[in-house]
Amino acid sequence: MNANIKDKAAIVGVANTEFSKNSGRSELQLAAEAVAAALDDAGLKPSDVDGITTFTMDTSDEIEVARAVGIGDLNFYSRVPHGGGAATGLIHQAVMAVATGMAETVVCYRSLNGRSGHRFSGGVSGDITTSDAIHWGWYMPYGLLTPASWVAMFTQRYMHLTNCTKDSLFEVAYTMRQHAASNPAALFYQKPFDRAEYNAQKKIVDPFQLYDCCLESDGASAVVITSTERAKDLKQPGVVIKAVAQCAAADMEVMTSFYRDEIAAIPSMDIAAQTAYSQCGLTADDIDAAIIYDAFSPIVLWQLESWGFCKHGEAHDFVMDGALRLDGRLPTNTHGGQLSEAYIHGVNGIVEATRLVRGTSVNQPGKTINHALVTAGVGVPTGGALLGTMDTL
Amino acid sequence: MNPEETQAFEEKIYAFIGRENGPPKKGHDAVNEPMIRHWAEIMGDESPVYTDSEAAINSSKGGIIAPPSMLQTWSMEGYSMAGDFVQDVQRGLHNVFDEHGYTGVLGTNTTTEFFRDLKPGDEVTAHTVIDSISEQKATARGIGYFIETVTTFTDQDGEDVGRQVFRVLKFVPADGDASASSESTDDESPAAPTRIASPRGHDNGWWWNAIDEGKMLIQRCKNCQTLRHPPRPMCGECQSIEWDSIESSMEGEVFSFTTLHYPKIPGYDYPLCCAVISLNEGTRIVSNIVGIDHEDVTIGMKVKGNIEQVDEKTMLPQFYPAQAGE
C-alpha cells in the first residue's frame, strides 16, 4: 500500500529562535516567534495559514499560537504523540492535509524551555498521572528512570552482538560537535572536543558519558508546508517532500521495548524507512545528506542501518570510515544535531534538512544535495521524511 | 531578579574575572621540619622522607621534604580571628554575591599540580587570580555561579613550584535558608527517601500485591497458556481476557544491563545496575543486579532472584549471580 503523497507538498519556510539555556520568555512566545519567522522566510502572511501541527507534548495550544501570530481561520490541526518521535510526524500530518486538500498551507512547530523549564534528563517520577504511569511502574522502583538509561539498555546489547565500540560512539559525537563548532546558532559553537576531553567526561549510564547525551535547551523551530504548485511562486526555493512515514512496530513500549526477541535494532524505524522508500522509489544510494535524530550517540548508528546506508550490525565500520563528516559519503547533522546544536525535539533538524536541500546550510557540503533524509526520535514510535529539490519534481 | 537586574549583577561579577586577589602572599615561615612533623603526625603519614633525616638522605629525595599536600599551608595567612581580617578581592567578590542573595557557598572541587618537592628552607609565595566565573547554573543546592581561582606558588628564586585550581559555588539557597552556608546541623533527621513505587491499577496491582507477599508471578492466558510480562488485560496471541498466573522460579540470565551513575535520584544507591533478565519461564523482567561489582556483570550471566525489602516502604525482586553448580 503506497500512500499517494509524493511531490504533493513542499517546505517553503523554516525558522528557529535562538537556542539558549534560559530563554527568559514563555514557550508560547517562542512558538509564536518561530512561526512568524518561518512565515516570513516563506514570504507568506499569517492569514495564508489554514493548518497547524505540533507535538502532544507541546504546551502551546494551536489556537493560542494562531491568535498570537494573527493566523485566521484554521481548517486543520493535529498533534503527534511520543516526544521526539513526533518530529517528522508533523510533516506526515501536514502533507496528508495538503495532499488531500484538507488544508492549503500548514505550519508545524515545536517550542520548549527544555533547559530552564522541564528537563527530560530528570527522568520519570511517581508524580506522573498519565495513562502510561503503570508502564513506567515496571521500571521506576528499580531506578531505571532516565532516557539515557533506557537507551543504554539497547546499546549494551547492540555492542554485545556487533563490533560496535566506544570508538564509533565517539565518532558520532565528535562529528556532530565539529559541525556545531562552525555553526554560530549552535549552543556548542566554537567548542569542539577531542578524544581525551570526551573520555574525561563524567559517566552518565554505562556506556554513556556526558558527550554521548544530547543537550537540554530552550528554543522553538517552525516549518511551513504548502502545495508544490504554490511553492513554485514563493520566495524560497521549495523543498519537496518525496516521502514521509511513521511506525509503531509490534510489541512497542515507549522507550522500553525490552520484550522483543532481539532489541539490538529499532524495527519501528526499519519499517518507516521501507515505507518511505517505497512511496517515492528512492533508495539509500539516492540520499546525499542526512539529519539523523541524535538524542544519544548510538541511535545514529541504528538509524543508518534502518535506512539502508549499511547492513544491520555494520554501522560501526560505516561511521569509522568518516561517512558522517562533511566530505564523507553521508554528511550528517550538519547543524550539530540534538547532541551539539540544540535539543528542539528534532524539528530544528527539519529546518537544517531544508537548508541542506536549499543549499544554504552554514556547513553546506561541497557536493550537490538533491535528496536529504530527516528522521524523528527513536525508542518511541518514530518516522522519517525524504526531501528533494524542486528539480526532482 | 528581572533580566535587567540579572544583567547588571552579572556585569558586576564578571568584572572580577582576571583580577589578582591582592599582591602575592609570602608565607610567614619558611618550609621547616617542625611543621612537617606536626602535619605528618596529624595525617598519620609515616613515610620516613618527611621526618627521618637519615632515611631521607638515603632515599631518592636526598633529604627531608615536605609532604606535597602541604603546599598551600606554607603561604596561608593564618587564622583571621587571630589577626587582621584582610579584605581582599576575592572577599569583595563574595560580598557582591551575598548582597544579591547568593549567600550560600560550597567548595566543590580543587586540583593541584606539584612541580617540585619543597625542602626545609624553601620560601613559598602564593599568587592568586580570579580565573573564571561560570554562567548561571541550576544546581541541586540552588541557582548559582561557579567561581574558579588559580593560585601559582613560587619559591625564593621566583620559580613555579605548584599550581592550584579551586572551585566554589556561590548560590541562592534553594529553601531560602541562609544557614546553608554551613553544614546542616539539623538534629531532626528527615525520613530517608524511598524508591519510587509503581502506581497500582486494575491491570498490574495484583502483581505488586504478590510481590509484597514474597511471590513473583507471571501472568498466563487461561485459553492458550501463553505467559506474558509485563501484564496486560488481553492475550496478544488469542485475544482471550481470561488469565491466571504461575509463580516464577526467579532463575534466568542477563539479556542486557546498564549501570547508572548520574543523575542520582534520592532513594537509590549508585552506581546502580539495572538489567533486562530472561527468565527460565521464557518471559523477561527488568530488575536490579546486586551482590556483585557492576563491572563484573556480563550479558548471558546466570542470575537468581529474591524478593527483598529494599527500603522502609519497598518490596522488590533483586537478582544475584547464580551460585556455581546451581
XYZ file of C-alpha atoms in Angstrom:
719
model
C 0.000 0.000 0.000
C 1.674 3.193 -1.151
C 0.328 6.481 0.083
C -0.087 8.924 -2.777
C 1.798 11.821 -1.290
C 4.972 12.011 -3.384
C 5.645 15.523 -4.693
C 2.323 16.841 -3.413
C 3.715 19.176 -0.807
C 6.786 21.269 -0.201
C 8.542 23.004 2.657
C 8.620 26.683 1.800
C 9.620 28.316 5.055
C 11.654 27.357 8.114
C 12.921 29.122 11.207
C 14.431 28.619 14.620
C 14.507 31.019 17.510
C 17.885 31.388 19.131
C 18.848 28.415 21.322
C 19.750 29.025 24.948
C 19.793 27.704 28.474
C 17.285 30.288 29.627
C 15.079 31.904 27.039
C 13.613 34.338 29.545
C 10.181 34.067 27.937
C 7.244 31.696 27.635
C 7.106 28.653 25.396
C 4.077 30.269 23.746
C 6.140 33.329 22.875
C 8.947 31.164 21.483
C 6.414 29.247 19.368
C 4.891 32.456 18.045
C 8.315 33.882 17.207
C 9.389 30.740 15.333
C 6.098 30.506 13.430
C 6.180 34.181 12.440
C 9.812 33.871 11.330
C 9.093 30.742 9.265
C 6.202 32.528 7.532
C 8.485 35.464 6.882
C 11.071 33.086 5.440
C 8.369 31.737 3.114
C 7.163 35.210 2.153
C 3.699 34.297 3.419
C 1.319 36.208 5.665
C -0.172 34.664 8.811
C -3.556 34.802 7.126
C -2.257 32.385 4.450
C -2.065 29.599 7.046
C -5.072 27.320 7.465
C -3.482 24.348 9.238
C -1.237 23.717 12.256
C 0.524 20.631 13.562
C 2.549 20.193 16.722
C 3.533 17.706 19.442
C 1.030 16.427 22.009
C 3.809 17.319 24.476
C 3.837 20.946 23.384
C 2.361 23.272 25.995
C 1.394 25.915 23.453
C -2.091 25.327 22.086
C -2.564 25.719 18.349
C -5.302 28.277 18.835
C -3.151 30.284 21.227
C -0.306 30.319 18.726
C -2.768 31.227 15.956
C -4.149 34.131 17.993
C -0.681 35.316 18.960
C 0.632 35.285 15.400
C -2.590 36.548 13.809
C -3.359 33.389 11.896
C -7.026 33.437 10.937
C -9.383 30.537 10.334
C -7.897 27.061 10.814
C -9.274 24.222 8.724
C -6.869 21.616 10.059
C -4.985 20.914 13.270
C -3.391 17.765 14.540
C -0.929 16.618 17.153
C 1.536 13.737 17.207
C 2.470 11.901 20.419
C 5.707 10.277 21.655
C 8.180 13.084 22.317
C 10.931 13.409 19.726
C 9.318 10.587 17.751
C 6.838 13.205 16.556
C 9.400 15.333 14.678
C 8.730 14.101 11.159
C 5.215 13.170 12.249
C 4.475 16.884 11.973
C 5.340 16.689 8.276
C 3.330 13.473 7.985
C 0.185 15.219 9.195
C 0.787 18.375 7.172
C 1.483 16.524 3.922
C -1.685 14.433 4.237
C -3.681 17.583 4.838
C -2.175 19.396 1.861
C -2.290 16.365 -0.452
C -5.957 15.754 0.282
C -6.952 19.409 0.149
C -7.867 19.490 3.810
C -5.527 22.429 4.144
C -3.591 24.604 1.770
C -0.749 25.827 3.974
C 0.234 24.186 7.240
C 2.698 25.437 9.792
C 4.399 22.926 12.107
C 6.126 23.967 15.312
C 7.787 22.722 18.474
C 8.625 25.044 21.342
C 10.204 24.144 24.637
C 12.018 25.638 27.554
C 13.831 22.333 27.790
C 16.568 23.686 29.997
C 15.055 26.429 32.165
C 11.709 24.618 32.407
C 11.016 20.885 32.396
C 14.239 18.921 31.852
C 13.974 15.486 30.271
C 17.193 14.234 31.883
C 15.471 14.294 35.259
C 13.541 11.252 34.126
C 10.129 9.991 35.084
C 8.781 10.089 38.608
C 5.947 8.738 40.666
C 4.170 12.052 40.306
C 3.054 11.424 36.763
C -0.610 10.670 36.442
C -0.844 9.979 32.721
C -2.253 6.790 31.298
C 1.210 5.240 30.945
C 2.032 5.606 34.647
C 1.583 1.880 35.035
C 4.063 1.286 32.227
C 6.717 3.354 33.988
C 5.902 1.461 37.157
C 7.746 -1.572 35.790
C 10.982 0.481 35.773
C 10.782 3.223 38.410
C 11.197 1.064 41.540
C 14.478 -0.309 40.145
C 15.794 3.169 39.332
C 15.633 2.781 35.557
C 14.240 6.291 35.333
C 16.021 8.334 32.695
C 16.064 8.415 28.883
C 19.813 7.727 28.950
C 19.288 4.550 30.978
C 16.581 3.216 28.689
C 18.675 3.769 25.558
C 21.757 2.324 27.280
C 19.949 -0.986 27.734
C 19.620 -1.320 23.935
C 23.148 -0.031 23.401
C 24.828 -2.591 25.647
C 23.001 -5.386 23.847
C 23.957 -3.918 20.447
C 27.609 -3.639 21.478
C 27.495 -7.226 22.730
C 26.244 -8.537 19.370
C 28.240 -6.354 16.946
C 31.738 -4.921 16.675
C 30.488 -1.530 17.847
C 32.788 0.062 20.462
C 33.162 3.434 22.104
C 35.185 4.390 19.026
C 32.085 4.715 16.877
C 30.094 6.395 19.652
C 32.917 8.918 19.840
C 32.991 9.339 16.069
C 29.268 10.219 16.066
C 29.501 12.634 18.992
C 32.758 14.133 17.721
C 31.433 14.731 14.200
C 28.248 16.385 15.467
C 30.330 18.645 17.686
C 32.662 19.540 14.815
C 29.619 20.677 12.850
C 28.236 22.654 15.782
C 31.618 24.288 16.319
C 31.255 26.044 12.956
C 27.512 26.837 13.325
C 27.029 30.211 15.056
C 23.465 29.267 16.092
C 24.632 26.146 17.940
C 24.950 26.101 21.695
C 28.370 24.481 21.251
C 29.586 26.984 18.641
C 33.397 27.163 18.688
C 33.594 24.410 21.302
C 34.983 21.308 19.606
C 36.345 18.452 21.706
C 38.961 15.771 21.199
C 39.064 12.155 22.351
C 40.834 12.999 25.600
C 38.163 15.542 26.544
C 35.389 13.111 25.533
C 36.959 10.371 27.656
C 37.302 12.706 30.631
C 33.570 13.487 30.887
C 31.538 12.115 33.746
C 29.773 8.792 33.464
C 26.026 9.056 32.983
C 24.954 5.439 32.459
C 27.199 2.747 31.006
C 28.390 3.052 28.279
C 27.421 6.744 28.020
C 29.480 9.645 29.216
C 28.266 13.218 29.069
C 29.079 13.880 25.411
C 27.099 10.832 24.284
C 23.971 12.593 25.538
C 22.089 15.444 23.905
C 21.673 18.967 25.132
C 18.731 20.345 27.023
C 17.850 23.732 25.643
C 15.297 26.479 25.269
C 14.063 27.448 21.821
C 11.499 26.850 19.104
C 11.505 25.717 15.492
C 8.830 26.015 12.821
C 8.248 24.697 9.310
C 5.715 25.889 6.711
C 4.306 23.351 4.248
C 2.134 24.061 1.228
C 1.411 22.514 -2.164
C 4.255 22.167 -4.643
C 2.177 24.197 -7.097
C 2.066 27.111 -4.719
C 5.685 26.560 -3.713
C 6.800 27.477 -7.234
C 5.560 31.025 -6.723
C 7.069 31.618 -3.317
C 10.148 33.445 -2.129
C 12.363 30.474 -1.237
C 13.274 27.516 -3.414
C 10.705 24.920 -2.327
C 11.887 21.702 -0.729
C 9.682 18.867 -1.927
C 8.542 16.137 0.389
C 9.259 12.981 -1.580
C 8.119 10.660 1.186
C 7.161 10.682 4.838
C 6.295 7.706 7.015
C 5.903 6.749 10.619
C 5.626 3.491 12.500
C 4.994 1.982 15.910
C 6.255 -1.564 15.324
C 4.797 -4.648 17.018
C 5.364 -5.116 20.757
C 6.199 -1.445 21.236
C 6.629 0.288 24.561
C 7.556 3.928 24.942
C 11.373 3.789 25.345
C 11.383 0.330 26.970
C 10.642 -2.236 24.233
C 12.737 -4.835 26.044
C 10.477 -7.794 25.308
C 11.045 -8.312 21.593
C 13.078 -11.356 20.518
C 16.042 -9.062 19.850
C 16.491 -5.474 20.988
C 19.717 -4.527 19.194
C 17.739 -2.749 16.449
C 14.803 -0.377 16.034
C 12.087 -2.098 13.982
C 9.835 0.979 14.006
C 12.434 2.892 12.022
C 13.200 -0.104 9.777
C 9.551 -0.189 8.719
C 9.173 3.593 8.418
C 12.243 3.607 6.149
C 10.874 0.857 3.917
C 7.540 2.668 3.690
C 9.192 5.976 2.821
C 11.424 4.466 0.151
C 8.501 2.652 -1.440
C 6.423 5.872 -1.529
C 8.915 7.584 -3.820
C 11.101 4.917 -5.400
C 14.295 6.347 -3.961
C 16.940 4.164 -2.323
C 19.726 4.843 0.143
C 22.065 5.410 -2.811
C 20.000 8.475 -3.796
C 20.368 10.174 -0.429
C 23.118 12.796 -0.385
C 22.956 14.004 3.220
C 21.052 13.221 6.370
C 19.695 14.684 9.557
C 19.506 11.732 11.925
C 17.908 12.195 15.324
C 20.711 12.001 17.861
C 19.419 12.213 21.419
C 22.235 9.746 22.207
C 25.242 8.827 20.076
C 24.394 5.159 19.315
C 20.915 5.848 17.983
C 22.525 7.366 14.907
C 24.188 4.001 14.216
C 20.933 2.064 14.322
C 19.143 4.512 12.042
C 21.936 4.284 9.449
C 21.141 0.580 9.362
C 17.377 1.165 9.232
C 17.709 3.466 6.230
C 19.998 1.029 4.385
C 23.228 3.027 4.358
C 24.878 -0.094 5.682
C 23.782 -3.575 6.727
C 22.363 -4.341 10.154
C 25.155 -4.530 12.682
C 27.695 -2.807 10.425
C 27.213 0.857 11.289
C 30.454 0.909 13.273
C 32.509 0.308 10.133
C 30.397 2.782 8.155
C 30.968 5.695 10.514
C 34.610 4.838 11.218
C 35.226 5.498 7.518
C 34.280 9.133 8.176
C 30.959 8.770 6.351
C 29.173 11.315 8.560
C 31.709 14.090 8.057
C 31.173 16.985 5.636
C 33.350 15.320 2.991
C 32.041 11.821 3.716
C 29.556 9.550 1.964
C 26.635 10.909 4.017
C 27.240 14.298 5.626
C 25.071 14.045 8.735
C 23.694 16.547 11.211
C 25.496 19.456 9.629
C 23.898 21.787 12.206
C 25.397 19.826 15.109
C 22.310 17.777 15.875
C 20.472 17.393 19.153
C 23.873 16.496 20.618
C 25.531 19.818 19.881
C 23.268 22.390 18.164
C 20.173 22.334 20.378
C 17.507 19.931 21.576
C 14.285 21.109 19.962
C 12.937 17.580 19.641
C 14.235 17.162 16.097
C 12.279 19.988 14.489
C 15.490 22.025 14.263
C 16.653 19.005 12.235
C 13.824 19.540 9.733
C 14.927 23.163 9.473
C 18.502 22.054 8.737
C 17.446 19.357 6.252
C 15.509 22.052 4.402
C 18.585 24.251 4.329
C 20.710 21.383 3.017
C 18.344 20.904 0.081
C 18.136 24.661 -0.488
C 21.947 24.716 -0.409
C 22.086 27.223 2.440
C 23.430 25.268 5.418
C 26.196 27.063 7.278
C 28.095 23.783 6.804
C 26.871 23.073 3.269
C 28.808 20.038 1.936
C 30.811 20.520 -1.240
C 28.693 18.119 -3.268
C 25.206 18.780 -4.652
C 22.392 17.783 -2.305
C 19.447 16.566 -4.354
C 17.895 14.438 -1.628
C 18.160 14.566 2.138
C 16.805 12.342 4.868
C 15.463 13.652 8.167
C 14.374 11.362 10.984
C 12.469 11.602 14.229
C 13.392 10.339 17.679
C 13.687 6.607 18.299
C 12.919 4.257 21.140
C 9.416 5.644 20.730
C 7.112 5.260 17.724
C 9.013 7.175 15.088
C 9.341 8.142 11.458
C 11.286 9.946 8.808
C 10.962 12.061 5.699
C 12.816 12.222 2.403
C 13.202 15.707 0.966
C 14.260 16.779 -2.514
C 14.888 19.852 -4.645
C 12.138 21.269 -6.873
C 14.194 19.951 -9.811
C 13.317 16.428 -8.691
C 9.590 17.002 -9.333
C 15.871 39.440 39.772
C 14.405 40.535 36.438
C 16.552 40.153 33.293
C 17.891 43.729 33.565
C 18.877 43.231 37.205
C 20.497 39.899 36.356
C 22.465 41.570 33.598
C 23.639 44.346 35.898
C 24.610 41.777 38.535
C 26.490 39.664 36.017
C 28.353 42.711 34.728
C 29.485 43.362 38.294
C 30.690 39.847 38.986
C 32.247 39.217 35.576
C 34.304 42.406 36.036
C 36.232 40.406 38.653
C 37.466 37.863 36.110
C 41.207 38.124 35.596
C 41.772 40.274 38.685
C 44.598 39.446 41.040
C 43.492 38.669 44.554
C 45.754 41.324 46.054
C 49.559 41.255 45.967
C 51.396 37.912 46.135
C 51.294 36.478 49.668
C 54.568 35.257 51.112
C 54.370 32.646 53.840
C 55.108 33.696 57.404
C 57.605 30.867 57.825
C 59.988 29.097 55.517
C 59.405 25.374 54.978
C 60.544 23.813 58.240
C 60.877 20.424 59.881
C 58.704 21.070 62.961
C 55.650 21.945 60.874
C 56.321 18.987 58.601
C 56.457 16.721 61.650
C 53.166 18.106 63.045
C 51.473 17.583 59.709
C 52.805 14.030 59.261
C 51.656 13.139 62.788
C 48.153 14.532 62.307
C 47.770 12.907 58.899
C 49.191 9.638 60.158
C 51.713 9.641 57.313
C 54.668 7.577 58.459
C 56.818 7.970 55.364
C 60.414 8.477 56.622
C 61.216 11.075 53.936
C 59.212 13.583 55.978
C 60.670 13.037 59.435
C 63.728 10.749 59.445
C 66.658 12.733 58.081
C 68.965 9.738 57.836
C 66.499 7.625 55.891
C 65.587 10.646 53.800
C 69.194 11.269 52.773
C 69.446 7.695 51.543
C 66.148 7.939 49.641
C 65.660 9.214 46.112
C 64.741 12.574 47.688
C 68.248 13.101 49.090
C 66.940 14.651 52.307
C 63.785 15.607 54.152
C 61.000 17.007 52.009
C 57.633 18.493 52.863
C 54.542 16.420 52.055
C 53.357 17.779 48.679
C 49.837 18.287 50.043
C 51.245 20.898 52.460
C 51.868 23.210 49.507
C 49.004 25.565 50.323
C 49.781 25.689 54.044
C 53.198 27.363 53.549
C 51.584 30.553 52.320
C 48.435 30.611 54.412
C 47.765 33.926 56.082
C 46.941 32.403 59.458
C 43.746 32.466 61.473
C 41.774 35.553 60.550
C 40.218 35.755 64.007
C 43.688 35.985 65.498
C 44.864 38.839 63.303
C 43.787 41.379 60.746
C 40.943 40.242 58.536
C 42.243 41.109 55.100
C 39.553 42.471 52.778
C 40.972 41.008 49.594
C 39.463 40.986 46.105
C 38.001 37.523 46.452
C 36.096 38.505 49.591
C 34.891 41.597 47.725
C 33.527 39.323 45.013
C 31.785 37.121 47.559
C 30.247 40.244 49.099
C 28.704 41.154 45.736
C 27.167 37.678 45.595
C 25.931 37.918 49.200
C 24.301 41.301 48.563
C 22.297 39.789 45.704
C 21.028 36.818 47.680
C 23.728 34.334 46.620
C 24.596 33.738 50.253
C 25.361 30.032 50.024
C 28.923 28.917 49.472
C 30.155 25.439 48.726
C 33.704 24.392 47.908
C 33.094 21.991 45.036
C 36.490 20.755 43.945
C 40.149 21.555 43.686
C 43.028 20.271 41.607
C 46.660 20.815 42.472
C 49.794 20.295 40.413
C 53.174 19.873 42.099
C 56.236 20.844 40.084
C 58.954 20.002 42.613
C 59.399 18.795 46.168
C 59.755 21.504 48.839
C 62.639 21.209 51.282
C 63.295 22.923 54.602
C 64.421 26.474 53.935
C 62.289 26.991 50.849
C 60.153 30.125 50.950
C 56.780 29.898 49.300
C 54.788 32.773 47.836
C 51.201 32.394 46.554
C 49.791 34.465 43.749
C 46.034 34.097 43.233
C 43.935 35.196 40.246
C 40.158 35.001 39.840
C 40.331 32.925 36.719
C 36.736 32.388 35.673
C 33.106 32.696 36.707
C 30.621 30.384 35.035
C 27.311 31.322 33.515
C 24.326 30.892 35.799
C 23.770 27.228 36.693
C 20.804 25.441 38.198
C 22.240 23.061 40.812
C 20.691 20.798 43.399
C 21.700 23.375 46.024
C 20.076 26.245 44.125
C 20.749 28.721 41.329
C 24.343 29.879 41.376
C 27.686 30.506 39.740
C 30.959 28.575 39.916
C 33.991 30.741 40.712
C 37.402 29.355 39.826
C 40.564 30.812 41.311
C 44.038 29.799 40.204
C 46.918 30.090 42.650
C 50.504 29.872 41.463
C 53.106 29.013 44.109
C 56.668 30.208 43.619
C 59.868 29.758 45.587
C 62.540 32.212 46.752
C 64.013 32.208 43.229
C 60.707 33.046 41.601
C 60.431 29.536 40.104
C 56.990 27.905 39.995
C 56.712 25.022 42.465
C 52.989 24.293 42.177
C 49.598 25.402 40.920
C 46.161 25.017 42.456
C 42.728 25.489 40.896
C 39.957 25.973 43.451
C 36.278 25.992 42.557
C 33.442 27.235 44.737
C 29.730 27.539 44.108
C 28.012 30.733 45.258
C 24.303 30.086 45.246
C 20.881 31.214 46.363
C 19.966 28.585 48.952
C 17.060 26.692 47.419
C 14.996 26.812 50.593
C 15.897 30.412 51.375
C 17.804 29.153 54.419
C 20.842 31.359 54.942
C 22.436 28.747 57.173
C 23.055 26.688 54.040
C 26.453 28.346 54.014
C 27.467 25.986 56.790
C 26.954 22.264 57.002
C 23.499 21.169 58.094
C 23.115 20.826 61.811
C 19.535 19.537 61.851
C 19.071 17.371 64.888
C 15.814 16.046 63.447
C 16.814 13.796 60.580
C 14.123 13.670 57.896
C 12.693 10.326 56.783
C 15.074 8.576 54.398
C 13.810 8.815 50.813
C 12.423 5.599 49.392
C 12.254 4.221 45.879
C 9.532 5.484 43.566
C 6.688 2.996 43.741
C 4.641 1.802 40.816
C 1.077 3.025 40.797
C -1.253 0.038 41.255
C -4.218 -0.269 38.961
C -6.574 -2.963 37.765
C -4.085 -4.445 35.292
C -0.976 -4.510 37.481
C -1.945 -4.151 41.145
C -2.270 -7.917 41.663
C 1.349 -8.414 40.557
C 2.732 -5.865 43.022
C 0.462 -7.168 45.800
C 2.013 -10.623 45.280
C 5.498 -9.088 45.493
C 4.534 -7.620 48.864
C 3.712 -11.184 49.909
C 7.051 -12.504 48.668
C 5.937 -14.047 45.377
C 6.877 -13.115 41.829
C 4.106 -14.139 39.465
C 3.920 -14.407 35.691
C 0.569 -13.805 34.017
C -0.730 -16.732 31.950
C -3.518 -16.872 29.370
C -6.162 -19.319 30.555
C -7.096 -20.134 26.985
C -3.761 -20.721 25.194
C -1.425 -20.868 28.230
C 0.895 -18.199 26.807
C 2.888 -16.415 29.530
C 3.134 -12.644 29.362
C 5.011 -9.898 31.169
C 4.508 -7.046 31.821
C 0.871 -7.973 32.495
C -1.854 -6.673 30.217
C -5.585 -7.275 30.073
C -5.762 -9.318 26.852
C -3.720 -12.149 25.350
C -1.965 -10.939 22.222
C -1.960 -14.495 20.827
C -5.601 -15.489 21.168
C -7.359 -12.337 22.432
C -8.709 -14.093 25.495
C -9.307 -11.888 28.518
C -9.256 -14.865 30.884
C -5.991 -15.270 32.734
C -4.341 -16.707 35.800
C -0.702 -16.766 36.878
C 2.189 -19.032 37.805
C 4.903 -18.371 40.351
C 8.278 -17.652 38.777
C 11.408 -19.623 39.669
C 13.231 -16.255 39.562
C 16.043 -18.004 37.682
C 17.371 -16.761 34.388
C 20.144 -14.883 32.680
C 21.118 -11.299 31.890
C 19.789 -10.275 28.458
C 21.124 -6.726 28.715
C 22.121 -4.381 31.511
C 23.364 -0.902 32.250
C 24.859 0.779 35.292
C 23.534 4.191 36.238
C 25.856 6.856 37.632
C 24.124 10.209 37.042
C 21.801 11.881 37.886
C 21.492 10.418 41.377
C 17.830 10.227 42.343
C 17.097 10.237 46.099
C 16.152 6.781 47.361
C 18.565 4.825 45.149
C 22.184 3.756 45.697
C 24.694 4.422 42.918
C 26.341 3.005 40.890
C 23.017 1.256 40.264
C 22.934 -1.784 37.991
C 19.648 -2.370 36.121
C 19.142 -5.350 33.839
C 16.691 -6.981 31.485
C 16.597 -10.597 32.637
C 15.394 -13.527 30.534
C 13.623 -15.809 32.989
C 13.778 -19.555 32.506
C 9.997 -19.484 32.017
C 10.574 -17.503 28.796
C 9.383 -14.044 29.787
C 11.641 -11.121 30.619
C 11.701 -8.776 33.580
C 13.589 -5.620 34.442
C 15.244 -5.647 37.860
C 18.468 -4.775 39.666
C 21.610 -6.912 39.720
C 23.091 -6.870 43.222
C 25.689 -8.829 45.171
C 28.359 -8.313 42.503
C 30.585 -5.453 41.366
C 28.730 -3.840 38.474
C 31.873 -4.045 36.347
C 31.747 -7.833 36.584
C 28.180 -8.162 35.239
C 28.025 -9.674 31.747
C 25.318 -10.419 29.209
C 24.462 -14.113 29.476
C 25.377 -14.311 33.164
C 23.114 -16.692 35.130
C 21.160 -14.990 37.884
C 18.801 -15.951 40.682
C 16.309 -13.611 42.283
C 14.922 -12.957 45.742
C 12.152 -10.690 46.863
C 13.584 -8.276 49.362
C 12.665 -5.239 51.373
C 14.995 -2.659 49.808
C 13.900 0.300 51.923
C 11.343 1.234 54.533
C 8.446 1.074 52.088
C 9.525 -1.082 49.178
C 9.458 -4.834 48.488
C 11.196 -5.629 45.217
C 12.693 -8.502 43.237
C 16.504 -8.292 43.310
C 18.763 -10.617 41.298
C 22.139 -12.076 42.323
C 24.740 -14.022 40.367
C 23.656 -17.680 40.490
C 25.927 -19.814 42.675
C 28.168 -22.170 40.711
C 26.590 -25.592 40.464
C 23.052 -24.271 40.810
